[in-house]
């Protein structure tokens, strides 16, 4: 049985849907914190069990009979994130999984400015030391994060952010397609995949130009210092810790940690990945979400 964690999340749910187009529902199981939120999957024949990375005994139940386990990375940072990932890896091994997949990051490295990328690198180390075959999906930076950084610009047309660098923003839809294909044994990668990215890296100057083109109204890009950005967000009630995480993303992008563009994603899905314009269209017509911690 193929087990997917985080199956009610934005990426995990899309992976499940694409996997169900490839394999029978009885061969798919999901491990979710709230089983009620996955009732529609249960109604379609998917095995739904409650499992939490903080409760190893629940994972033993949720992963029972697993041939493969896809671990969707948690929305935490630092030692807490790595410890939770290790708990899921241990549970997958105990369940007898022959392969573990993990949603890593194209920028995973131990010396990254961005804590999440350091966490991904540490989790990849744990997978490598586990003795079980694994695939670390080196996903490009999730394009949904652009929405968080646009913030008030969606209404004002003023994109006010620190100095940035190019980022190869990548859509959940394309990344889910790859994950499902690997789980269905359509292809195989041992260890980390090549970077799974879009076809181009964008700066926020590029984002402003795209927004202007798509909406027909002007969007301007203004650069502020890191300290000005921090004071602005803290003044609006954003926790200092969350602001510092966001600033670390800009520091990493300035060092071009997220600038890599690789053809592997396009080759695996058999078409060009969705470009940023396709991602921005619905974002520019939707209400902005509260600022959180990008991962």
PDB file of C-alpha atoms in Angstrom:
ATOM      1  CA  UNK A   1       0.000   0.000   0.000  1.00  0.00           C
ATOM      2  CA  UNK A   2       1.166   3.540  -0.803  1.00  0.00           C
ATOM      3  CA  UNK A   3       0.806   5.850   2.195  1.00  0.00           C
ATOM      4  CA  UNK A   4       0.724   9.650   1.859  1.00  0.00           C
ATOM      5  CA  UNK A   5       0.993  12.001   4.814  1.00  0.00           C
ATOM      6  CA  UNK A   6      -0.430  15.505   4.852  1.00  0.00           C
ATOM      7  CA  UNK A   7      -3.114  14.385   2.425  1.00  0.00           C
ATOM      8  CA  UNK A   8      -5.516  17.211   3.293  1.00  0.00           C
ATOM      9  CA  UNK A   9      -2.887  19.899   2.638  1.00  0.00           C
ATOM     10  CA  UNK A  10      -2.428  21.925  -0.535  1.00  0.00           C
ATOM     11  CA  UNK A  11       0.299  19.719  -1.999  1.00  0.00           C
ATOM     12  CA  UNK A  12      -0.583  16.402  -0.386  1.00  0.00           C
ATOM     13  CA  UNK A  13      -4.178  16.498  -1.601  1.00  0.00           C
ATOM     14  CA  UNK A  14      -3.093  17.094  -5.187  1.00  0.00           C
ATOM     15  CA  UNK A  15      -0.632  14.202  -4.974  1.00  0.00           C
ATOM     16  CA  UNK A  16      -3.416  11.892  -3.789  1.00  0.00           C
ATOM     17  CA  UNK A  17      -5.707  12.955  -6.618  1.00  0.00           C
ATOM     18  CA  UNK A  18      -3.039  12.355  -9.261  1.00  0.00           C
ATOM     19  CA  UNK A  19      -2.077   9.030  -7.731  1.00  0.00           C
ATOM     20  CA  UNK A  20      -5.703   7.862  -7.794  1.00  0.00           C
ATOM     21  CA  UNK A  21      -5.685   8.444 -11.549  1.00  0.00           C
ATOM     22  CA  UNK A  22      -2.887   5.865 -11.773  1.00  0.00           C
ATOM     23  CA  UNK A  23      -3.582   3.174  -9.164  1.00  0.00           C
ATOM     24  CA  UNK A  24      -6.716   1.662  -7.591  1.00  0.00           C
ATOM     25  CA  UNK A  25      -8.025   3.431  -4.505  1.00  0.00           C
ATOM     26  CA  UNK A  26      -7.660   0.285  -2.394  1.00  0.00           C
ATOM     27  CA  UNK A  27      -3.894   0.539  -2.866  1.00  0.00           C
ATOM     28  CA  UNK A  28      -3.709   4.052  -1.411  1.00  0.00           C
ATOM     29  CA  UNK A  29      -3.753   5.077   2.220  1.00  0.00           C
ATOM     30  CA  UNK A  30      -3.511   8.496   3.812  1.00  0.00           C
ATOM     31  CA  UNK A  31      -2.214   9.521   7.197  1.00  0.00           C
ATOM     32  CA  UNK A  32      -3.891  12.716   8.383  1.00  0.00           C
ATOM     33  CA  UNK A  33      -4.229  14.471  11.715  1.00  0.00           C
ATOM     34  CA  UNK A  34      -8.012  14.816  11.308  1.00  0.00           C
ATOM     35  CA  UNK A  35      -9.596  11.831   9.571  1.00  0.00           C
ATOM     36  CA  UNK A  36     -12.922  13.656   9.203  1.00  0.00           C
ATOM     37  CA  UNK A  37     -11.302  16.070   6.741  1.00  0.00           C
ATOM     38  CA  UNK A  38     -10.490  13.134   4.460  1.00  0.00           C
ATOM     39  CA  UNK A  39     -13.932  11.509   4.575  1.00  0.00           C
ATOM     40  CA  UNK A  40     -14.448  12.110   0.861  1.00  0.00           C
ATOM     41  CA  UNK A  41     -11.323  10.057   0.175  1.00  0.00           C
ATOM     42  CA  UNK A  42     -12.609   7.264   2.395  1.00  0.00           C
ATOM     43  CA  UNK A  43     -15.869   7.333   0.449  1.00  0.00           C
ATOM     44  CA  UNK A  44     -13.841   6.709  -2.719  1.00  0.00           C
ATOM     45  CA  UNK A  45     -12.116   3.649  -1.249  1.00  0.00           C
ATOM     46  CA  UNK A  46      -8.913   5.202   0.092  1.00  0.00           C
ATOM     47  CA  UNK A  47      -7.785   3.928   3.480  1.00  0.00           C
ATOM     48  CA  UNK A  48      -7.926   6.889   5.868  1.00  0.00           C
ATOM     49  CA  UNK A  49      -6.246   6.695   9.257  1.00  0.00           C
ATOM     50  CA  UNK A  50      -5.392   9.349  11.797  1.00  0.00           C
ATOM     51  CA  UNK A  51      -1.670   9.788  12.286  1.00  0.00           C
ATOM     52  CA  UNK A  52       0.457  12.513  13.810  1.00  0.00           C
ATOM     53  CA  UNK A  53       4.221  12.922  13.610  1.00  0.00           C
ATOM     54  CA  UNK A  54       4.118  13.832  17.318  1.00  0.00           C
ATOM     55  CA  UNK A  55       2.525  10.485  18.224  1.00  0.00           C
ATOM     56  CA  UNK A  56       4.646   7.538  16.992  1.00  0.00           C
ATOM     57  CA  UNK A  57       2.016   4.999  18.026  1.00  0.00           C
ATOM     58  CA  UNK A  58      -0.506   6.671  15.724  1.00  0.00           C
ATOM     59  CA  UNK A  59       1.963   6.504  12.828  1.00  0.00           C
ATOM     60  CA  UNK A  60       2.456   2.787  13.410  1.00  0.00           C
ATOM     61  CA  UNK A  61      -1.279   2.394  12.835  1.00  0.00           C
ATOM     62  CA  UNK A  62      -1.489   4.847   9.931  1.00  0.00           C
ATOM     63  CA  UNK A  63       1.534   3.325   8.110  1.00  0.00           C
ATOM     64  CA  UNK A  64       0.545  -0.324   8.646  1.00  0.00           C
ATOM     65  CA  UNK A  65       1.179  -2.422   5.532  1.00  0.00           C
ATOM     66  CA  UNK A  66       3.054   0.353   3.716  1.00  0.00           C
ATOM     67  CA  UNK A  67       5.123  -0.514   0.655  1.00  0.00           C
ATOM     68  CA  UNK A  68       5.971   3.161   0.097  1.00  0.00           C
ATOM     69  CA  UNK A  69       5.480   6.220   2.293  1.00  0.00           C
ATOM     70  CA  UNK A  70       5.456   9.798   1.072  1.00  0.00           C
ATOM     71  CA  UNK A  71       6.394  12.164   3.898  1.00  0.00           C
ATOM     72  CA  UNK A  72       5.168  15.692   3.222  1.00  0.00           C
ATOM     73  CA  UNK A  73       7.439  18.076   5.139  1.00  0.00           C
ATOM     74  CA  UNK A  74       5.911  19.747   8.185  1.00  0.00           C
ATOM     75  CA  UNK A  75       5.206  23.451   8.565  1.00  0.00           C
ATOM     76  CA  UNK A  76       7.757  23.820  11.353  1.00  0.00           C
ATOM     77  CA  UNK A  77      11.368  24.964  11.499  1.00  0.00           C
ATOM     78  CA  UNK A  78      14.634  23.938  13.123  1.00  0.00           C
ATOM     79  CA  UNK A  79      15.131  20.929  15.390  1.00  0.00           C
ATOM     80  CA  UNK A  80      11.388  20.508  15.809  1.00  0.00           C
ATOM     81  CA  UNK A  81      10.901  19.986  12.064  1.00  0.00           C
ATOM     82  CA  UNK A  82      13.813  17.562  11.718  1.00  0.00           C
ATOM     83  CA  UNK A  83      12.744  15.557  14.773  1.00  0.00           C
ATOM     84  CA  UNK A  84       9.212  15.206  13.388  1.00  0.00           C
ATOM     85  CA  UNK A  85      10.560  14.091  10.022  1.00  0.00           C
ATOM     86  CA  UNK A  86      12.799  11.529  11.746  1.00  0.00           C
ATOM     87  CA  UNK A  87       9.779  10.187  13.635  1.00  0.00           C
ATOM     88  CA  UNK A  88       7.953   9.656  10.336  1.00  0.00           C
ATOM     89  CA  UNK A  89      11.020   8.017   8.769  1.00  0.00           C
ATOM     90  CA  UNK A  90      11.334   5.627  11.721  1.00  0.00           C
ATOM     91  CA  UNK A  91       7.650   4.755  11.513  1.00  0.00           C
ATOM     92  CA  UNK A  92       7.912   4.051   7.776  1.00  0.00           C
ATOM     93  CA  UNK A  93      10.881   1.745   8.356  1.00  0.00           C
ATOM     94  CA  UNK A  94       9.075  -0.078  11.169  1.00  0.00           C
ATOM     95  CA  UNK A  95       6.052  -0.538   8.888  1.00  0.00           C
ATOM     96  CA  UNK A  96       8.284  -2.261   6.325  1.00  0.00           C
ATOM     97  CA  UNK A  97       8.208   0.381   3.585  1.00  0.00           C
ATOM     98  CA  UNK A  98      10.600  -0.429   0.755  1.00  0.00           C
ATOM     99  CA  UNK A  99      10.910   3.221  -0.282  1.00  0.00           C
ATOM    100  CA  UNK A 100      10.382   6.566   1.428  1.00  0.00           C
ATOM    101  CA  UNK A 101       9.655   9.730  -0.515  1.00  0.00           C
ATOM    102  CA  UNK A 102      10.105  13.143   1.068  1.00  0.00           C
ATOM    103  CA  UNK A 103       9.129  16.605  -0.146  1.00  0.00           C
ATOM    104  CA  UNK A 104      12.449  18.427   0.055  1.00  0.00           C
ATOM    105  CA  UNK A 105      13.521  21.706  -1.557  1.00  0.00           C
ATOM    106  CA  UNK A 106      15.620  22.639  -4.569  1.00  0.00           C
ATOM    107  CA  UNK A 107      17.639  24.874  -2.237  1.00  0.00           C
ATOM    108  CA  UNK A 108      18.328  22.202   0.399  1.00  0.00           C
ATOM    109  CA  UNK A 109      21.808  22.801   1.835  1.00  0.00           C
ATOM    110  CA  UNK A 110      23.359  22.917   5.275  1.00  0.00           C
ATOM    111  CA  UNK A 111      24.665  26.483   4.869  1.00  0.00           C
ATOM    112  CA  UNK A 112      21.491  28.052   3.465  1.00  0.00           C
ATOM    113  CA  UNK A 113      20.364  31.421   4.788  1.00  0.00           C
ATOM    114  CA  UNK A 114      16.846  29.910   4.977  1.00  0.00           C
ATOM    115  CA  UNK A 115      16.225  27.638   7.964  1.00  0.00           C
ATOM    116  CA  UNK A 116      13.741  25.436   6.093  1.00  0.00           C
ATOM    117  CA  UNK A 117      16.410  24.547   3.532  1.00  0.00           C
ATOM    118  CA  UNK A 118      18.814  23.611   6.306  1.00  0.00           C
ATOM    119  CA  UNK A 119      16.059  21.442   7.781  1.00  0.00           C
ATOM    120  CA  UNK A 120      15.512  19.747   4.435  1.00  0.00           C
ATOM    121  CA  UNK A 121      19.235  19.019   4.159  1.00  0.00           C
ATOM    122  CA  UNK A 122      19.251  17.499   7.667  1.00  0.00           C
ATOM    123  CA  UNK A 123      16.211  15.365   6.823  1.00  0.00           C
ATOM    124  CA  UNK A 124      17.898  14.134   3.643  1.00  0.00           C
ATOM    125  CA  UNK A 125      20.861  13.111   5.813  1.00  0.00           C
ATOM    126  CA  UNK A 126      18.498  11.135   8.048  1.00  0.00           C
ATOM    127  CA  UNK A 127      17.000   9.415   5.014  1.00  0.00           C
ATOM    128  CA  UNK A 128      20.451   8.558   3.693  1.00  0.00           C
ATOM    129  CA  UNK A 129      21.423   7.047   7.035  1.00  0.00           C
ATOM    130  CA  UNK A 130      18.177   5.059   7.333  1.00  0.00           C
ATOM    131  CA  UNK A 131      19.274   2.159   5.143  1.00  0.00           C
ATOM    132  CA  UNK A 132      15.990   2.265   3.205  1.00  0.00           C
ATOM    133  CA  UNK A 133      15.701   3.331  -0.428  1.00  0.00           C
ATOM    134  CA  UNK A 134      14.510   6.924  -0.613  1.00  0.00           C
ATOM    135  CA  UNK A 135      13.688   9.721  -2.990  1.00  0.00           C
ATOM    136  CA  UNK A 136      14.034  13.321  -1.875  1.00  0.00           C
ATOM    137  CA  UNK A 137      11.855  15.441  -4.135  1.00  0.00           C
ATOM    138  CA  UNK A 138      13.910  18.618  -4.580  1.00  0.00           C
ATOM    139  CA  UNK A 139      10.855  20.795  -5.223  1.00  0.00           C
ATOM    140  CA  UNK A 140      11.222  24.318  -6.537  1.00  0.00           C
ATOM    141  CA  UNK A 141      10.058  27.103  -4.233  1.00  0.00           C
ATOM    142  CA  UNK A 142       6.264  26.862  -3.994  1.00  0.00           C
ATOM    143  CA  UNK A 143       4.714  29.591  -6.112  1.00  0.00           C
ATOM    144  CA  UNK A 144       1.897  30.009  -3.592  1.00  0.00           C
ATOM    145  CA  UNK A 145       4.410  31.904  -1.459  1.00  0.00           C
ATOM    146  CA  UNK A 146       4.326  34.785  -3.963  1.00  0.00           C
ATOM    147  CA  UNK A 147       0.811  35.524  -2.724  1.00  0.00           C
ATOM    148  CA  UNK A 148       2.043  36.031   0.828  1.00  0.00           C
ATOM    149  CA  UNK A 149       4.781  38.398  -0.252  1.00  0.00           C
ATOM    150  CA  UNK A 150       2.518  40.462  -2.489  1.00  0.00           C
ATOM    151  CA  UNK A 151       0.351  41.279   0.525  1.00  0.00           C
ATOM    152  CA  UNK A 152      -1.189  44.741   0.270  1.00  0.00           C
ATOM    153  CA  UNK A 153       0.178  45.155  -3.261  1.00  0.00           C
ATOM    154  CA  UNK A 154      -2.806  43.179  -4.513  1.00  0.00           C
ATOM    155  CA  UNK A 155      -4.910  46.233  -3.751  1.00  0.00           C
ATOM    156  CA  UNK A 156      -2.451  49.113  -3.873  1.00  0.00           C
ATOM    157  CA  UNK A 157      -0.235  48.072  -6.777  1.00  0.00           C
ATOM    158  CA  UNK A 158       2.816  48.897  -4.625  1.00  0.00           C
ATOM    159  CA  UNK A 159       5.202  45.960  -4.124  1.00  0.00           C
ATOM    160  CA  UNK A 160       7.361  47.072  -1.196  1.00  0.00           C
ATOM    161  CA  UNK A 161       9.939  44.420  -0.296  1.00  0.00           C
ATOM    162  CA  UNK A 162      13.641  44.058   0.507  1.00  0.00           C
ATOM    163  CA  UNK A 163      16.210  43.543  -2.228  1.00  0.00           C
ATOM    164  CA  UNK A 164      15.707  40.106  -3.718  1.00  0.00           C
ATOM    165  CA  UNK A 165      17.183  37.742  -6.265  1.00  0.00           C
ATOM    166  CA  UNK A 166      15.759  35.369  -8.872  1.00  0.00           C
ATOM    167  CA  UNK A 167      13.523  32.510  -7.697  1.00  0.00           C
ATOM    168  CA  UNK A 168      12.302  29.596  -9.817  1.00  0.00           C
ATOM    169  CA  UNK A 169       8.735  29.598  -8.485  1.00  0.00           C
ATOM    170  CA  UNK A 170       7.027  26.247  -9.084  1.00  0.00           C
ATOM    171  CA  UNK A 171       3.358  25.240  -8.900  1.00  0.00           C
ATOM    172  CA  UNK A 172       1.880  22.518  -6.696  1.00  0.00           C
ATOM    173  CA  UNK A 173       0.100  21.018  -9.704  1.00  0.00           C
ATOM    174  CA  UNK A 174       3.302  20.110 -11.534  1.00  0.00           C
ATOM    175  CA  UNK A 175       5.120  18.907  -8.411  1.00  0.00           C
ATOM    176  CA  UNK A 176       2.165  16.694  -7.459  1.00  0.00           C
ATOM    177  CA  UNK A 177       2.245  15.123 -10.915  1.00  0.00           C
ATOM    178  CA  UNK A 178       5.885  14.120 -10.456  1.00  0.00           C
ATOM    179  CA  UNK A 179       5.379  12.735  -6.956  1.00  0.00           C
ATOM    180  CA  UNK A 180       2.419  10.639  -8.089  1.00  0.00           C
ATOM    181  CA  UNK A 181       4.378   9.315 -11.046  1.00  0.00           C
ATOM    182  CA  UNK A 182       7.256   8.188  -8.851  1.00  0.00           C
ATOM    183  CA  UNK A 183       4.891   6.560  -6.343  1.00  0.00           C
ATOM    184  CA  UNK A 184       3.189   4.693  -9.196  1.00  0.00           C
ATOM    185  CA  UNK A 185       6.602   3.433 -10.355  1.00  0.00           C
ATOM    186  CA  UNK A 186       6.414   5.327 -13.633  1.00  0.00           C
ATOM    187  CA  UNK A 187       9.944   6.543 -12.915  1.00  0.00           C
ATOM    188  CA  UNK A 188      12.466   6.227 -10.108  1.00  0.00           C
ATOM    189  CA  UNK A 189      15.077   8.409  -8.498  1.00  0.00           C
ATOM    190  CA  UNK A 190      17.406   7.100  -5.821  1.00  0.00           C
ATOM    191  CA  UNK A 191      18.355   9.830  -3.380  1.00  0.00           C
ATOM    192  CA  UNK A 192      17.721  13.502  -4.152  1.00  0.00           C
ATOM    193  CA  UNK A 193      16.150  14.326  -7.498  1.00  0.00           C
ATOM    194  CA  UNK A 194      17.546  17.081  -9.700  1.00  0.00           C
ATOM    195  CA  UNK A 195      15.879  20.425  -8.904  1.00  0.00           C
ATOM    196  CA  UNK A 196      12.198  20.225  -9.902  1.00  0.00           C
ATOM    197  CA  UNK A 197      11.645  23.778 -11.064  1.00  0.00           C
ATOM    198  CA  UNK A 198       9.802  25.977 -13.478  1.00  0.00           C
ATOM    199  CA  UNK A 199      11.393  27.088 -16.717  1.00  0.00           C
ATOM    200  CA  UNK A 200      12.449  30.537 -15.514  1.00  0.00           C
ATOM    201  CA  UNK A 201      13.523  32.336 -12.339  1.00  0.00           C
ATOM    202  CA  UNK A 202      11.818  35.641 -11.496  1.00  0.00           C
ATOM    203  CA  UNK A 203      12.684  38.673  -9.405  1.00  0.00           C
ATOM    204  CA  UNK A 204      10.010  40.887  -7.885  1.00  0.00           C
ATOM    205  CA  UNK A 205      10.730  43.415 -10.634  1.00  0.00           C
ATOM    206  CA  UNK A 206       9.568  40.662 -12.991  1.00  0.00           C
ATOM    207  CA  UNK A 207       6.546  40.001 -10.767  1.00  0.00           C
ATOM    208  CA  UNK A 208       5.578  43.686 -10.908  1.00  0.00           C
ATOM    209  CA  UNK A 209       5.829  43.666 -14.705  1.00  0.00           C
ATOM    210  CA  UNK A 210       3.734  40.494 -14.931  1.00  0.00           C
ATOM    211  CA  UNK A 211       1.099  41.864 -12.570  1.00  0.00           C
ATOM    212  CA  UNK A 212       0.830  45.032 -14.653  1.00  0.00           C
ATOM    213  CA  UNK A 213       0.465  43.010 -17.835  1.00  0.00           C
ATOM    214  CA  UNK A 214      -2.150  40.655 -16.406  1.00  0.00           C
ATOM    215  CA  UNK A 215      -4.326  43.288 -14.744  1.00  0.00           C
ATOM    216  CA  UNK A 216      -3.868  46.243 -17.085  1.00  0.00           C
ATOM    217  CA  UNK A 217      -3.110  48.495 -14.124  1.00  0.00           C
ATOM    218  CA  UNK A 218       0.288  49.638 -12.896  1.00  0.00           C
ATOM    219  CA  UNK A 219       2.274  47.706 -10.320  1.00  0.00           C
ATOM    220  CA  UNK A 220       5.495  49.255  -9.055  1.00  0.00           C
ATOM    221  CA  UNK A 221       8.392  47.665  -7.199  1.00  0.00           C
ATOM    222  CA  UNK A 222       9.976  49.603  -4.327  1.00  0.00           C
ATOM    223  CA  UNK A 223      13.007  48.320  -2.430  1.00  0.00           C
ATOM    224  CA  UNK A 224      13.288  48.839   1.326  1.00  0.00           C
ATOM    225  CA  UNK A 225      15.995  47.822   3.769  1.00  0.00           C
ATOM    226  CA  UNK A 226      15.626  44.646   5.782  1.00  0.00           C
ATOM    227  CA  UNK A 227      15.167  46.732   8.926  1.00  0.00           C
ATOM    228  CA  UNK A 228      12.432  48.869   7.351  1.00  0.00           C
ATOM    229  CA  UNK A 229      10.650  45.692   6.251  1.00  0.00           C
ATOM    230  CA  UNK A 230      10.937  44.240   9.745  1.00  0.00           C
ATOM    231  CA  UNK A 231       9.560  47.366  11.407  1.00  0.00           C
ATOM    232  CA  UNK A 232       6.698  47.603   8.929  1.00  0.00           C
ATOM    233  CA  UNK A 233       5.488  44.045   9.493  1.00  0.00           C
ATOM    234  CA  UNK A 234       6.051  44.018  13.240  1.00  0.00           C
ATOM    235  CA  UNK A 235       4.063  47.247  13.373  1.00  0.00           C
ATOM    236  CA  UNK A 236       1.187  45.375  11.729  1.00  0.00           C
ATOM    237  CA  UNK A 237       1.322  42.638  14.348  1.00  0.00           C
ATOM    238  CA  UNK A 238       3.392  40.012  12.555  1.00  0.00           C
ATOM    239  CA  UNK A 239       5.548  38.074  15.054  1.00  0.00           C
ATOM    240  CA  UNK A 240       9.234  38.962  14.934  1.00  0.00           C
ATOM    241  CA  UNK A 241      10.168  35.301  14.425  1.00  0.00           C
ATOM    242  CA  UNK A 242       7.987  35.071  11.307  1.00  0.00           C
ATOM    243  CA  UNK A 243       9.439  38.305   9.925  1.00  0.00           C
ATOM    244  CA  UNK A 244      12.982  37.034  10.432  1.00  0.00           C
ATOM    245  CA  UNK A 245      12.117  33.867   8.512  1.00  0.00           C
ATOM    246  CA  UNK A 246      10.817  35.956   5.622  1.00  0.00           C
ATOM    247  CA  UNK A 247      13.941  38.114   5.669  1.00  0.00           C
ATOM    248  CA  UNK A 248      16.068  34.979   5.502  1.00  0.00           C
ATOM    249  CA  UNK A 249      14.295  34.058   2.263  1.00  0.00           C
ATOM    250  CA  UNK A 250      15.296  37.387   0.753  1.00  0.00           C
ATOM    251  CA  UNK A 251      18.868  36.908   1.970  1.00  0.00           C
ATOM    252  CA  UNK A 252      18.949  33.470   0.361  1.00  0.00           C
ATOM    253  CA  UNK A 253      17.479  34.742  -2.903  1.00  0.00           C
ATOM    254  CA  UNK A 254      20.069  37.549  -3.022  1.00  0.00           C
ATOM    255  CA  UNK A 255      22.713  34.815  -2.897  1.00  0.00           C
ATOM    256  CA  UNK A 256      20.816  33.073  -5.743  1.00  0.00           C
ATOM    257  CA  UNK A 257      20.061  29.992  -3.649  1.00  0.00           C
ATOM    258  CA  UNK A 258      16.704  29.621  -5.423  1.00  0.00           C
ATOM    259  CA  UNK A 259      17.769  30.708  -8.900  1.00  0.00           C
ATOM    260  CA  UNK A 260      18.492  27.276 -10.365  1.00  0.00           C
ATOM    261  CA  UNK A 261      16.374  26.267 -13.364  1.00  0.00           C
ATOM    262  CA  UNK A 262      16.417  22.630 -14.419  1.00  0.00           C
ATOM    263  CA  UNK A 263      14.618  20.745 -17.244  1.00  0.00           C
ATOM    264  CA  UNK A 264      13.835  17.615 -15.188  1.00  0.00           C
ATOM    265  CA  UNK A 265      10.331  18.687 -14.147  1.00  0.00           C
ATOM    266  CA  UNK A 266       9.317  19.413 -17.744  1.00  0.00           C
ATOM    267  CA  UNK A 267      10.755  16.084 -18.890  1.00  0.00           C
ATOM    268  CA  UNK A 268       8.843  14.148 -16.236  1.00  0.00           C
ATOM    269  CA  UNK A 269       5.457  15.766 -16.816  1.00  0.00           C
ATOM    270  CA  UNK A 270       5.856  15.844 -20.607  1.00  0.00           C
ATOM    271  CA  UNK A 271       5.167  19.567 -21.006  1.00  0.00           C
ATOM    272  CA  UNK A 272       6.402  22.938 -19.902  1.00  0.00           C
ATOM    273  CA  UNK A 273       5.663  23.599 -16.218  1.00  0.00           C
ATOM    274  CA  UNK A 274       3.082  26.232 -15.378  1.00  0.00           C
ATOM    275  CA  UNK A 275       4.696  29.646 -15.592  1.00  0.00           C
ATOM    276  CA  UNK A 276       4.349  32.382 -13.026  1.00  0.00           C
ATOM    277  CA  UNK A 277       1.778  34.212 -15.122  1.00  0.00           C
ATOM    278  CA  UNK A 278      -0.591  31.226 -14.798  1.00  0.00           C
ATOM    279  CA  UNK A 279      -0.063  31.240 -11.036  1.00  0.00           C
ATOM    280  CA  UNK A 280      -0.530  34.994 -10.673  1.00  0.00           C
ATOM    281  CA  UNK A 281      -3.846  35.239 -12.545  1.00  0.00           C
ATOM    282  CA  UNK A 282      -5.993  33.801  -9.720  1.00  0.00           C
ATOM    283  CA  UNK A 283      -3.826  35.443  -7.062  1.00  0.00           C
ATOM    284  CA  UNK A 284      -4.400  38.901  -8.503  1.00  0.00           C
ATOM    285  CA  UNK A 285      -8.170  38.481  -8.341  1.00  0.00           C
ATOM    286  CA  UNK A 286      -8.335  36.881  -4.882  1.00  0.00           C
ATOM    287  CA  UNK A 287      -8.240  38.401  -1.414  1.00  0.00           C
ATOM    288  CA  UNK A 288      -4.795  38.250   0.229  1.00  0.00           C
ATOM    289  CA  UNK A 289      -4.162  35.685   2.946  1.00  0.00           C
ATOM    290  CA  UNK A 290      -2.738  36.575   6.374  1.00  0.00           C
ATOM    291  CA  UNK A 291       1.046  36.623   6.414  1.00  0.00           C
ATOM    292  CA  UNK A 292       2.456  33.345   7.707  1.00  0.00           C
ATOM    293  CA  UNK A 293       5.748  31.490   7.594  1.00  0.00           C
ATOM    294  CA  UNK A 294       6.673  30.355   4.065  1.00  0.00           C
ATOM    295  CA  UNK A 295       8.144  26.876   3.871  1.00  0.00           C
TER     296      UNK A 295
END
